[in-house]
Short mmCIF file of C-alpha atoms in Angstrom, two decimals:
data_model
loop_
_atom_site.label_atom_id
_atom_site.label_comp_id
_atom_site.label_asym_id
_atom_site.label_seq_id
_atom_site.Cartn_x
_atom_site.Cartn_y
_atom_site.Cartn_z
CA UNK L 1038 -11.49 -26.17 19.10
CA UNK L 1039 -12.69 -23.00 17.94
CA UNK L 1040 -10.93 -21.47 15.17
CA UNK L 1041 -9.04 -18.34 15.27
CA UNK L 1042 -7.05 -15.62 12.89
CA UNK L 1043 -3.52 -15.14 12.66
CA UNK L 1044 -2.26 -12.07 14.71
CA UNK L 1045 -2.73 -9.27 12.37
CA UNK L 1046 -4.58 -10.84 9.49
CA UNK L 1047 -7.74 -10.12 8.66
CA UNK L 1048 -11.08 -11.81 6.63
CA UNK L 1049 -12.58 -9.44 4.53
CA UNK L 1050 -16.10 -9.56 3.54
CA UNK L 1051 -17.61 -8.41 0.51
CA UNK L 1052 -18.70 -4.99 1.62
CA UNK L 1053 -15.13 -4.35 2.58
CA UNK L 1054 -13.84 -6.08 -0.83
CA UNK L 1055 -15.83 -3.85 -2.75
CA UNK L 1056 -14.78 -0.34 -1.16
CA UNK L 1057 -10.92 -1.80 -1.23
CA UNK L 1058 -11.60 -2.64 -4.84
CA UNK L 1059 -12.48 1.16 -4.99
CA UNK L 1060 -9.34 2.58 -3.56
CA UNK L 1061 -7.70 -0.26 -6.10
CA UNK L 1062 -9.36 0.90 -9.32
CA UNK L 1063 -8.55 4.78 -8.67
CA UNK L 1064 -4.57 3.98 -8.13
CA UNK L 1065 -4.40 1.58 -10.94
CA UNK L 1066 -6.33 4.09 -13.08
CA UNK L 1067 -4.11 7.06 -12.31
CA UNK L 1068 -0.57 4.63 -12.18
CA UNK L 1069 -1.64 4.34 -16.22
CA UNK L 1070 -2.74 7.77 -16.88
CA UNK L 1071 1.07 8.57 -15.68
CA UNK L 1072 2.40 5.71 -17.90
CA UNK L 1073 3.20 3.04 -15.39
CA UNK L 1074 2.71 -0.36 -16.74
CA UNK L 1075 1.58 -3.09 -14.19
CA UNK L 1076 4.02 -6.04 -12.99
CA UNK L 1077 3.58 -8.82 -10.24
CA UNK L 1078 6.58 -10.60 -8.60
CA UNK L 1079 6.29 -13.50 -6.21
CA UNK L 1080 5.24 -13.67 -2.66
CA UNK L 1081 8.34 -15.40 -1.77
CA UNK L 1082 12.01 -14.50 -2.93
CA UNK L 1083 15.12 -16.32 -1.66
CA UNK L 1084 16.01 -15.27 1.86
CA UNK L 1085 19.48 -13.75 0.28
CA UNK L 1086 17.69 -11.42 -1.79
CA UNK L 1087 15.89 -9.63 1.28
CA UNK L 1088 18.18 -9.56 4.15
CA UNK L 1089 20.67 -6.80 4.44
CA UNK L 1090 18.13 -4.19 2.58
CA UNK L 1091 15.95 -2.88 5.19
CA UNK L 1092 18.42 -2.42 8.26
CA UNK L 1093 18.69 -4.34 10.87
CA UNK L 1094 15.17 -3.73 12.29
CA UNK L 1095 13.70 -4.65 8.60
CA UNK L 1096 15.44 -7.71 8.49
CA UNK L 1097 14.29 -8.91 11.79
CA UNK L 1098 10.61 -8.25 10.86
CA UNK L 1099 11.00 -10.83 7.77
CA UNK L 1100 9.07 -13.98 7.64
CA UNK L 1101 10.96 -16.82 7.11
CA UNK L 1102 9.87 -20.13 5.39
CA UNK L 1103 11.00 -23.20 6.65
CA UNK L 1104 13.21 -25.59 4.14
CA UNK L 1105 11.00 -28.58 3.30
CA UNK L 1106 11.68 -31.78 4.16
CA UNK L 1107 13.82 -32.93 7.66
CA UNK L 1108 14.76 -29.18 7.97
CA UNK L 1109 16.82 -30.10 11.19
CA UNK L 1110 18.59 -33.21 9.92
CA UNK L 1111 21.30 -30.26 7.73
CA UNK L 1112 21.92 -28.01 10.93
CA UNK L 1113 25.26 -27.65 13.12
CA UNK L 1114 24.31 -29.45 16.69
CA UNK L 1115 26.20 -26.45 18.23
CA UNK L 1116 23.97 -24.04 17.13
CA UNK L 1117 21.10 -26.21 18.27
CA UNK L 1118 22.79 -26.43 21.66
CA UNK L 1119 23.83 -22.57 21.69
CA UNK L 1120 20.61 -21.36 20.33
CA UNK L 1121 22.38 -19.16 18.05
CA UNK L 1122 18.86 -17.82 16.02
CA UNK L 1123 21.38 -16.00 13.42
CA UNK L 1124 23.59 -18.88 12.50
CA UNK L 1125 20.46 -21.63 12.23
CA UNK L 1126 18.13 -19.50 10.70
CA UNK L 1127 20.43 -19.67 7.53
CA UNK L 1128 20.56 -23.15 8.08
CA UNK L 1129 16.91 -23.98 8.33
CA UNK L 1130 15.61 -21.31 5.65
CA UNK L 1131 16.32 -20.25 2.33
CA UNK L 1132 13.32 -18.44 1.31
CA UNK L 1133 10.92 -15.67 2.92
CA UNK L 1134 8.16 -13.98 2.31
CA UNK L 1135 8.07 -10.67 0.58
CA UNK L 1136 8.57 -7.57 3.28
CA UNK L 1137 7.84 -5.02 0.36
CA UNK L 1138 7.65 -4.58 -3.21
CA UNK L 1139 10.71 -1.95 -4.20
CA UNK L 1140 13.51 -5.18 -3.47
CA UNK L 1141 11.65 -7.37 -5.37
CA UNK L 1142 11.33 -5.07 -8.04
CA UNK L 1143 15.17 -4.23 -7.99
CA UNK L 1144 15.65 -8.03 -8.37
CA UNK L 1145 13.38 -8.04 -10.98
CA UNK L 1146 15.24 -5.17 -12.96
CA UNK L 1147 18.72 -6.68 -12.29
CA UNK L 1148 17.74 -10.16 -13.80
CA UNK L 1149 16.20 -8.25 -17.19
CA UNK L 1150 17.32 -4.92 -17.70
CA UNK L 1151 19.06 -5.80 -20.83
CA UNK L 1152 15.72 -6.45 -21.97
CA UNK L 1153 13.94 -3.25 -20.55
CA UNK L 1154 13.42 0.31 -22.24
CA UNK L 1155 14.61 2.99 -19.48
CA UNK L 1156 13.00 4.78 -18.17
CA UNK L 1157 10.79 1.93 -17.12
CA UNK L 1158 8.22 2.83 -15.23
CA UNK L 1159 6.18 0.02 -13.40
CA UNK L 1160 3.53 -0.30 -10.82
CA UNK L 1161 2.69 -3.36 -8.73
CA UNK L 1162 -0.61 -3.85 -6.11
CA UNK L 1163 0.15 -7.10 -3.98
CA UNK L 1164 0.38 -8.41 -0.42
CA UNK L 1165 3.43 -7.84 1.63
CA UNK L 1166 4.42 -9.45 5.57
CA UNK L 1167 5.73 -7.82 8.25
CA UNK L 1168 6.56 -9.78 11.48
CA UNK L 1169 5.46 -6.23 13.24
CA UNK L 1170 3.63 -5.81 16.08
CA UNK L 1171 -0.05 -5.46 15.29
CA UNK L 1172 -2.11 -2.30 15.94
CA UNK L 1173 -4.26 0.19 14.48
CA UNK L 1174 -3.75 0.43 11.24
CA UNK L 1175 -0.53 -1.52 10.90
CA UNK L 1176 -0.62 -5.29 10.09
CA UNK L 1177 1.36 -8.28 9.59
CA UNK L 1178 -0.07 -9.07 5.89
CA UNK L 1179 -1.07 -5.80 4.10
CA UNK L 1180 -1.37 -4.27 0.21
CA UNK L 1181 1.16 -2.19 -0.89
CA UNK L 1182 0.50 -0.26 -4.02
CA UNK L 1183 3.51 1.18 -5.55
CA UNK L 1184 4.65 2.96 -8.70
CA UNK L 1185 8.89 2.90 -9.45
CA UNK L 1186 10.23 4.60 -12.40
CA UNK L 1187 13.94 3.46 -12.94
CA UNK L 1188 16.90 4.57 -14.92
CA UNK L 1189 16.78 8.28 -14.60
CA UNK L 1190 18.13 11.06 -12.09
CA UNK L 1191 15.90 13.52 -13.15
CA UNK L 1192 14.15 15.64 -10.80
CA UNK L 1193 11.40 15.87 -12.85
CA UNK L 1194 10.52 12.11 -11.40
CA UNK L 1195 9.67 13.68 -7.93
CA UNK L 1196 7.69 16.69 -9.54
CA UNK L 1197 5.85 14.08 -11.19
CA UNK L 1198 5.27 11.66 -8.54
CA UNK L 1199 3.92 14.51 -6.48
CA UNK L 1200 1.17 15.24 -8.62
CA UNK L 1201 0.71 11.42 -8.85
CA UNK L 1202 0.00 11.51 -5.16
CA UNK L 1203 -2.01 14.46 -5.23
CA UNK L 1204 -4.27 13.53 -8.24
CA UNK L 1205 -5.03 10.62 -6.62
CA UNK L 1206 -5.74 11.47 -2.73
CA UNK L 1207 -7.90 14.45 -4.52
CA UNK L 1208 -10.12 11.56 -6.47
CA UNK L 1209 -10.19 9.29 -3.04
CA UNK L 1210 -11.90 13.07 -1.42
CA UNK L 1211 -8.53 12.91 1.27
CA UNK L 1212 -6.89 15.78 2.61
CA UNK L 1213 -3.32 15.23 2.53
CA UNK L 1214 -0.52 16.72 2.97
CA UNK L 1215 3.05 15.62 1.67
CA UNK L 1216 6.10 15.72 3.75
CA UNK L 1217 9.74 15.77 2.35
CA UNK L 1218 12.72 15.57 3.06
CA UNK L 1219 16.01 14.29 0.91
CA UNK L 1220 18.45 11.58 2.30
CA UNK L 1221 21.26 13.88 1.79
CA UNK L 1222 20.31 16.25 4.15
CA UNK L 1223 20.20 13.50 6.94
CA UNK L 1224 23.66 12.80 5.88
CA UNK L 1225 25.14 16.46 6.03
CA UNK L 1226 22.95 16.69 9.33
CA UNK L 1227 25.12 13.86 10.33
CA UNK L 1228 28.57 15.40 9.15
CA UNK L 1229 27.40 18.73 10.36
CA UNK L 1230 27.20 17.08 14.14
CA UNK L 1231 30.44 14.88 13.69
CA UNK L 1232 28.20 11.14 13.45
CA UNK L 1233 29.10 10.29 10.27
CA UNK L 1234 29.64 6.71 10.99
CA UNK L 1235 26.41 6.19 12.48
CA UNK L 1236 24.24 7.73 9.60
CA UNK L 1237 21.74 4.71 10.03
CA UNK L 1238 21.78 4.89 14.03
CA UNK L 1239 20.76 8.56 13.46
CA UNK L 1240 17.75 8.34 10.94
CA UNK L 1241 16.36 5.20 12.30
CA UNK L 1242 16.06 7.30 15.44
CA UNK L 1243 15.06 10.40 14.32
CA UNK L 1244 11.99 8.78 11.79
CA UNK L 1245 10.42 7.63 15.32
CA UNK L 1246 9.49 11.04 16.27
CA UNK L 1247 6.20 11.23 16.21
CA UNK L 1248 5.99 8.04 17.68
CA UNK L 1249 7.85 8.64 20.70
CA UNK L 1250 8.89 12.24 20.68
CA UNK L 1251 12.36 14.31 21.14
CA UNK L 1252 12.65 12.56 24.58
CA UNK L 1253 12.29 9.40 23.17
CA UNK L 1254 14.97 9.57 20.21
CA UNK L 1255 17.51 11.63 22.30
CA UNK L 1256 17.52 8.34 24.48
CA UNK L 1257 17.85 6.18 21.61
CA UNK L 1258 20.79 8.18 20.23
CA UNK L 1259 22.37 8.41 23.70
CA UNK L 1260 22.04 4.61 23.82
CA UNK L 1261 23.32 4.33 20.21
CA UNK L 1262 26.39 6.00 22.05
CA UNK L 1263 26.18 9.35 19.63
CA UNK L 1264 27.54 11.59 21.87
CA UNK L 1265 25.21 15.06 24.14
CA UNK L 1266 27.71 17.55 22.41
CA UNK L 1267 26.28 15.94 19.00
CA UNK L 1268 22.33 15.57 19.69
CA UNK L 1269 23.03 19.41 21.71
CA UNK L 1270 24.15 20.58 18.03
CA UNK L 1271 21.15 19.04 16.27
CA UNK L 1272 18.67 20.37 18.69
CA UNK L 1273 17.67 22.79 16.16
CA UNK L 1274 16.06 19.80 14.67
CA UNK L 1275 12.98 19.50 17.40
CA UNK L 1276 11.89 22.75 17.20
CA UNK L 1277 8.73 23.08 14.55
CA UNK L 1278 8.75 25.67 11.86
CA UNK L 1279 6.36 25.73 9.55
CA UNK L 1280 8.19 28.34 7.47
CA UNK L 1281 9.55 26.00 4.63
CA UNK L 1282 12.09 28.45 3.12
CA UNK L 1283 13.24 29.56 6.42
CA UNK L 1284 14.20 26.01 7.35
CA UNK L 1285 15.96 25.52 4.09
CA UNK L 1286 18.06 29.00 4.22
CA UNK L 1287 18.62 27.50 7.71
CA UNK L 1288 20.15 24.91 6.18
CA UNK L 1289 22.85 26.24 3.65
CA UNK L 1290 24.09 28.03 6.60
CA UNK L 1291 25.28 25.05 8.91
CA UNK L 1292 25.91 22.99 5.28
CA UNK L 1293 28.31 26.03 4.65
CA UNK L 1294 31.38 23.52 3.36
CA UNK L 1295 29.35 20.11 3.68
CA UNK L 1296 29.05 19.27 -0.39
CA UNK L 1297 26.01 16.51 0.36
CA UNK L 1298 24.21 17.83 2.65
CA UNK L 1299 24.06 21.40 0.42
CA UNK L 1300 23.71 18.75 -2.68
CA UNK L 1301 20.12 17.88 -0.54
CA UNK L 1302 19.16 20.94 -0.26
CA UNK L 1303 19.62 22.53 -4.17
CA UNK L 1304 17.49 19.56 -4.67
CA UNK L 1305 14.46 19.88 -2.36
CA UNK L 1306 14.46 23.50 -3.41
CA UNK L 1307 14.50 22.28 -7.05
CA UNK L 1308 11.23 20.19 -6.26
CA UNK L 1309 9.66 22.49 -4.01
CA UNK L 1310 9.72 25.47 -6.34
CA UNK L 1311 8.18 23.25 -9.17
CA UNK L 1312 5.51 21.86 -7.40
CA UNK L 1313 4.85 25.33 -6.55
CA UNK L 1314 5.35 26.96 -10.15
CA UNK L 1315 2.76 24.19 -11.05
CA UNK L 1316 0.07 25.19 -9.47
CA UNK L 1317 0.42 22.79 -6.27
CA UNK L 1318 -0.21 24.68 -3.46
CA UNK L 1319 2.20 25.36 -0.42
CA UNK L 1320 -0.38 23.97 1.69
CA UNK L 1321 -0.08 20.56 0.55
CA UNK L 1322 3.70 20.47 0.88
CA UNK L 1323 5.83 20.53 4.41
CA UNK L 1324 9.58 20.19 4.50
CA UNK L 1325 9.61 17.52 7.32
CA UNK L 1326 13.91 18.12 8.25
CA UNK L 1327 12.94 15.30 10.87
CA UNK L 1328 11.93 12.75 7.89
CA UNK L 1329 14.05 10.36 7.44
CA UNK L 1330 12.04 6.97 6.57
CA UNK L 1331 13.95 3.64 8.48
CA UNK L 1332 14.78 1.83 5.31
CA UNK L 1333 18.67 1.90 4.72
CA UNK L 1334 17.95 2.19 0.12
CA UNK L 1335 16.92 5.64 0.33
CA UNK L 1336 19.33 8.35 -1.13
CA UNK L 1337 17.78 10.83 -2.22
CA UNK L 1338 14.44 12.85 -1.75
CA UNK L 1339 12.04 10.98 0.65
CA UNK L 1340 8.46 11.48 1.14
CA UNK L 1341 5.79 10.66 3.75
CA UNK L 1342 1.98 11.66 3.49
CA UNK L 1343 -0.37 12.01 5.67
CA UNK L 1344 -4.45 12.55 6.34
CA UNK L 1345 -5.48 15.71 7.70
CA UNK L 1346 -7.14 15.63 10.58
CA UNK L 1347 -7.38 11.84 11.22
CA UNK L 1348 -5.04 10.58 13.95
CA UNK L 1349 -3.50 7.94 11.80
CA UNK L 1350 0.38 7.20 10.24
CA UNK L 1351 1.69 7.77 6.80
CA UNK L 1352 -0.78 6.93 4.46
CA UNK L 1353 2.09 6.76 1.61
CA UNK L 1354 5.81 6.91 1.24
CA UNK L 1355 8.69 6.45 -0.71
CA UNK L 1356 11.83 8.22 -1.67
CA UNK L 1357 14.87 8.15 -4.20
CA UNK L 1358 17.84 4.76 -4.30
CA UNK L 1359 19.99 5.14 -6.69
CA UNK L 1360 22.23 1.98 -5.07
CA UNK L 1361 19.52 -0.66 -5.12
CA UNK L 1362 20.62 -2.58 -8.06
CA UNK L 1363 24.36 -2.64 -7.09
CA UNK L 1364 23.42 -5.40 -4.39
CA UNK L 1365 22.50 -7.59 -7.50
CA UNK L 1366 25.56 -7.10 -9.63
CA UNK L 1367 24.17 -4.24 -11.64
CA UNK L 1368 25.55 -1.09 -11.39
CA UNK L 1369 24.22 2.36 -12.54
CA UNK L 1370 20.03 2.28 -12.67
CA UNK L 1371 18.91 5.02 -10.55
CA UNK L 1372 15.61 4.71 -9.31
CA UNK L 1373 12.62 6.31 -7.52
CA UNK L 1374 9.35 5.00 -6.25
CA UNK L 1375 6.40 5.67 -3.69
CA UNK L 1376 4.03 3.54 -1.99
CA UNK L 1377 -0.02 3.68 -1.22
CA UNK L 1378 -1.21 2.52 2.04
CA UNK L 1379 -4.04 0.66 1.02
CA UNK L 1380 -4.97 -0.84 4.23
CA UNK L 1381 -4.53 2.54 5.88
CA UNK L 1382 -6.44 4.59 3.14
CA UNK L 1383 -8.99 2.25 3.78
CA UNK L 1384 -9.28 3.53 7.64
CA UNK L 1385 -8.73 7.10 7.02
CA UNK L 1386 -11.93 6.59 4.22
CA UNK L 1387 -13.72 4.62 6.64
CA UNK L 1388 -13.24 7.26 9.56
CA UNK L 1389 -14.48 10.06 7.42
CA UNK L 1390 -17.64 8.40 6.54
CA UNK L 1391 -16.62 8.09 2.75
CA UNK L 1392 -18.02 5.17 1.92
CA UNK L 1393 -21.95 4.64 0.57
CA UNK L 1394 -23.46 2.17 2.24
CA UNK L 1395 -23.54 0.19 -1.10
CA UNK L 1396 -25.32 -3.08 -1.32
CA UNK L 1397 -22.69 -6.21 -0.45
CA UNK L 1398 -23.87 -7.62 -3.27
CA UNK L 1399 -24.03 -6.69 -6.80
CA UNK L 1400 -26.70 -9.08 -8.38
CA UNK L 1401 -29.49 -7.10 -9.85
CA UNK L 1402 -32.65 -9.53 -9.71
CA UNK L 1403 -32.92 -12.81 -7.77
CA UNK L 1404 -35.54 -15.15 -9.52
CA UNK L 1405 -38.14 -16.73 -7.22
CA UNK L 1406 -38.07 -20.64 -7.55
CA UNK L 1407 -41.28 -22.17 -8.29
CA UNK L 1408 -39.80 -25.76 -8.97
CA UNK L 1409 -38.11 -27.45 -11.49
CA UNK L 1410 -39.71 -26.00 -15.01
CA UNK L 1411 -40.23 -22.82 -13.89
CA UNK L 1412 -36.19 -23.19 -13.31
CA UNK L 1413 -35.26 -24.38 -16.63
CA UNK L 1414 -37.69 -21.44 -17.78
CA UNK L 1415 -35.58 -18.63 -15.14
CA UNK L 1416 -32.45 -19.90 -15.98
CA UNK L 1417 -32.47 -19.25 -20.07
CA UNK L 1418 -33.88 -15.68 -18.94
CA UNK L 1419 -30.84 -15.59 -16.51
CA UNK L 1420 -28.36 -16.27 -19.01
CA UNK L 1421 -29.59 -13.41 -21.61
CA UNK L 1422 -29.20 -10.98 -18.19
CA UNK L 1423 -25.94 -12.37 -17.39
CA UNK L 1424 -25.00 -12.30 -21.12
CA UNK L 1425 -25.93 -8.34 -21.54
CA UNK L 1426 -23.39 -7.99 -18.20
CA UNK L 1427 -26.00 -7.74 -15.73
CA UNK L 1428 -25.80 -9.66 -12.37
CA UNK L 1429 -28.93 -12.15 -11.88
CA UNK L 1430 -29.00 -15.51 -9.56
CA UNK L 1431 -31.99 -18.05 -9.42
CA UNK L 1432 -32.78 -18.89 -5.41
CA UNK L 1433 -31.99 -22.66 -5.48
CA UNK L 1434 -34.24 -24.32 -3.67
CA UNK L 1435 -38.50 -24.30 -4.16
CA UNK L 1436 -38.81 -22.55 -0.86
CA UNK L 1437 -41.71 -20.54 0.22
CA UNK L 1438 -41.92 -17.21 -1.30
CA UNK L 1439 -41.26 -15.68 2.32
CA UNK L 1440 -37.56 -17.04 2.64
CA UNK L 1441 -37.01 -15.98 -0.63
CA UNK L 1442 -37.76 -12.64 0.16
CA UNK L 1443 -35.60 -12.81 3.53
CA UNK L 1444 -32.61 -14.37 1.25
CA UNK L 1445 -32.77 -10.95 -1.61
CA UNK L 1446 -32.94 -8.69 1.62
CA UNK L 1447 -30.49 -9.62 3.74
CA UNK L 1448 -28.02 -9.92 0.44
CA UNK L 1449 -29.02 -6.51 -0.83
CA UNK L 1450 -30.40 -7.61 -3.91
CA UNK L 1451 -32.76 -5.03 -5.37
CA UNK L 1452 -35.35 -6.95 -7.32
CA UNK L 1453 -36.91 -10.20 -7.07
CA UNK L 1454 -38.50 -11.15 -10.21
CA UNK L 1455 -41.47 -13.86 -10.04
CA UNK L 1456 -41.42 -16.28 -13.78
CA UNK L 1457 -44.57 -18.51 -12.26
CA UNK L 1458 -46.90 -20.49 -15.05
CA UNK L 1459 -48.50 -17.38 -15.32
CA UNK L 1460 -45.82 -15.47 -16.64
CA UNK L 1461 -44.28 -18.35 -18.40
CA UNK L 1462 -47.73 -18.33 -20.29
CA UNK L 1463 -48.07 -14.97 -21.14
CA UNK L 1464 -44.10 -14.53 -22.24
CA UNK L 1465 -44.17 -11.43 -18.86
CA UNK L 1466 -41.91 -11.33 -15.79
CA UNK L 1467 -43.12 -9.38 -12.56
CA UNK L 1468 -40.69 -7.53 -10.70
CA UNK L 1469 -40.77 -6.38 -7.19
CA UNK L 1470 -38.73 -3.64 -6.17
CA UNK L 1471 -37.54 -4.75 -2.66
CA UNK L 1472 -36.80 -0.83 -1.66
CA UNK L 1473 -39.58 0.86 -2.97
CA UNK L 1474 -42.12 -2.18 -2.33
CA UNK L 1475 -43.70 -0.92 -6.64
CA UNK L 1476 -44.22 -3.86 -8.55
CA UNK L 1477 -44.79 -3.97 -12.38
CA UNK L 1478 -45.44 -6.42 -15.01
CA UNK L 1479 -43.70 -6.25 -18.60
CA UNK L 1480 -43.54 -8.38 -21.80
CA UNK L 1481 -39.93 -10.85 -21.24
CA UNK L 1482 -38.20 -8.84 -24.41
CA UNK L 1483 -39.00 -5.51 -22.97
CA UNK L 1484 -37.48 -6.84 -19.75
CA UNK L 1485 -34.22 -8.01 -21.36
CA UNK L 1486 -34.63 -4.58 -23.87
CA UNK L 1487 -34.48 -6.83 -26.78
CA UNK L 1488 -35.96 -5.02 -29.96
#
């Protein structure tokens, strides 16, 4: 039978590892330079610790882990017989896998913050699942690369975390552009048009339009039973303006009386103005009023960014939740984080043509093999290389000199270095560079630049 991949999983080979590890190595690099210090969780948490924090759409995307053992033998027959999915899958399952690194981290922070120095600012690069339907760019097992800061309410945090995104997009040579928006604005929005009581309803509908336009959500809200006079009032909503401030001054005037949703306002203008007074410019910054992110945490400012000019989804997101802890018995740690699409950075770089077409592999010289002392001989010169940090590998078998040469092409390996009897005898290695076809000869501590 032949074998086959998991629906959206991927192998990656070392070309790909390599320009991933690039992406990698610039967010970890910048996550530091902004004082985040690194943490890892595990990939599975206790079902309980998930469900209930993503909406009911998150939680139905969650991969669940069977008990071990006679799972069955513990469950109701009823349910069996009913095939009541809800009741049996607490029955069956205690423990999931990870659908994204913020609840983990809350869970982290409840179990130690007496031991933690607030603000504590951590950042975290592992997988996460999704039981989502597969397509470009969006898999079930992906990287998320986030950076949290928690236990402050300062506004400065989303100043910051701004520059955080655009210091690193600049390094990664991507265009971006970074929209906002603030959860309390969705939730005067929602006062302002009389849905109060079906806040989540609302911005779970309203963050799929770009997916499937104003048609699209109006039907989901209709279906959602939020009322034509309500959506009729919110129209306002669909119609672009690119005119930031107008949108905003738009704003205090239906918030006239509605204390959160002017709250959301004072502070996007608050970040806004000091990106701006920082140099940022208004060209990398849109006030997205249709932003509103489908995770139920968020409760505060909310961002989204995206590539310019690449037909692709968010490349990065994230927003404020001040209420995260509270689920875990611990009250009173605000908190703020943003995410890094890696696996979607990846295809934005990848579309643009960023990437050199670097070697797959990163061993310097490849030794010919002559036979067994001529081995012994390569190897002790191998170790030295290896020992001064620089990639070597002796071809293992006594081939002839023709595969050799086949093996150090096809794996990208520059230089093929021949350590014969002749050599051996004369204390020289030859090298033949494999791109430029030169060959020279040099004394064995000249090659290793011992002096």
């Amino acid at each position: 039978m032949k074998p086959s991949l998991a629906k959206g999983t991927r192998d990656f080979t070392a070309k790909e590892i390599i320009n991933r590890r690039l992406i990698i190595n610039t967010l970890q690099r910048n996550f530091e330079l902004f004082g985040f210090q690194p943490l890892e969780t595990p990939s599975f948490e206790n079902l309980s610790t998930l469900t209930g924090k993503y909406g009911e759409e998150g939680d139905r995307l969650i991969f669940k882990i069977l008990n071990s053992g006679d799972y069955a033998s513990k469950t109701k027959e009823e349910d069996w017989q009913a095939k009541n999915s809800q009741k049996l899958i607490s029955q069956i399952s205690e423990k999931a896998l990870r659908y994204d690194l913020t609840v983990p981290f809350a869970r982290f922070v409840a179990m130690n913050h007496g031991h933690l120095v607030f603000p504590f600012k951590r950042y975290q690069i592992q997988p996460v699942w999704r039981a989502d339907r597969p397509q470009k760019g969006r898999f079930r097992e992906f990287y998320q690369c986030d950076a949290d800061v928690v236990g402050s309410e300062s506004l400065w945090q989303e100043v910051e975390l701004v520059q955080l995104y655009l210091k690193s997009f600049s390094e990664l040579k991507i265009p971006v552009t970074i929209h906002l928006n603030n959860r309390k604005i969705l939730s005067g929005l929602a006062e302002y048009a009389g849905i109060s009581d079906q806040l989540i309803d609302f911005t779970v509908a309203l963050d799929k339009l770009d997916k499937i336009g104003k048609e699209g959500v109006v039907k989901e809200l209709l279906e959602k039973n939020i009322s034509q006079d309500s959506i009729d009032k919110l129209d306002f909503l669909f119609t672009e303006n690119e005119d930031a401030l107008q949108n905003v001054l738009q704003l205090k005037e239906k918030f006239a009386g509605i204390e959160t949703g002017t709250a959301g306002v004072n502070e996007l203008e608050f970040v806004l103005t000091k990106c701006l007074d920082l140099g940022i410019s208004s060209e990398n910054l849109k006030f997205d009023i249709t932003l509103a992110r489908g995770l139920d945490y968020y409760t505060g400012a909310i961002f989204e960014v995206k590539a310019n000019g690449v037909a692709m989804g968010s490349i990065g997101g994230g927003g404020r939740y001040d209420n995260l802890t509270e689920v875990f018995g611990v009250k009173n740690i605000p908190g703020i984080g943003i995410s890094f699409g890696l696996d979607r950075i990846y295809l934005v770089m990848e579309e643009l043509g960023m990437f050199i077409d670097s070697a797959e592999s990163s061993v310097k010289y490849l030794f010919a093999n002559y036979g067994e002392k001529e081995s012994v001989a390569a190897l002790k010169i191998i170790a030295q290389l290896r020992g001064n940090g620089t990639a070597a590998e002796l071809y293992p078998e006594a081939a002839k000199l023709k595969k050799q040469f086949t093996y150090a092409e096809k794996k990208g390996i520059p230089n093929l270095v021949f350590f014969g009897d002749q050599e051996i005898e004369a204390g020289n290695v030859t090298i033949k560079n494999l791109l430029t076809g030169e060959q020279e000869t040099s004394s064995i501590s000249d090659f290793l630049g011992v002096k």
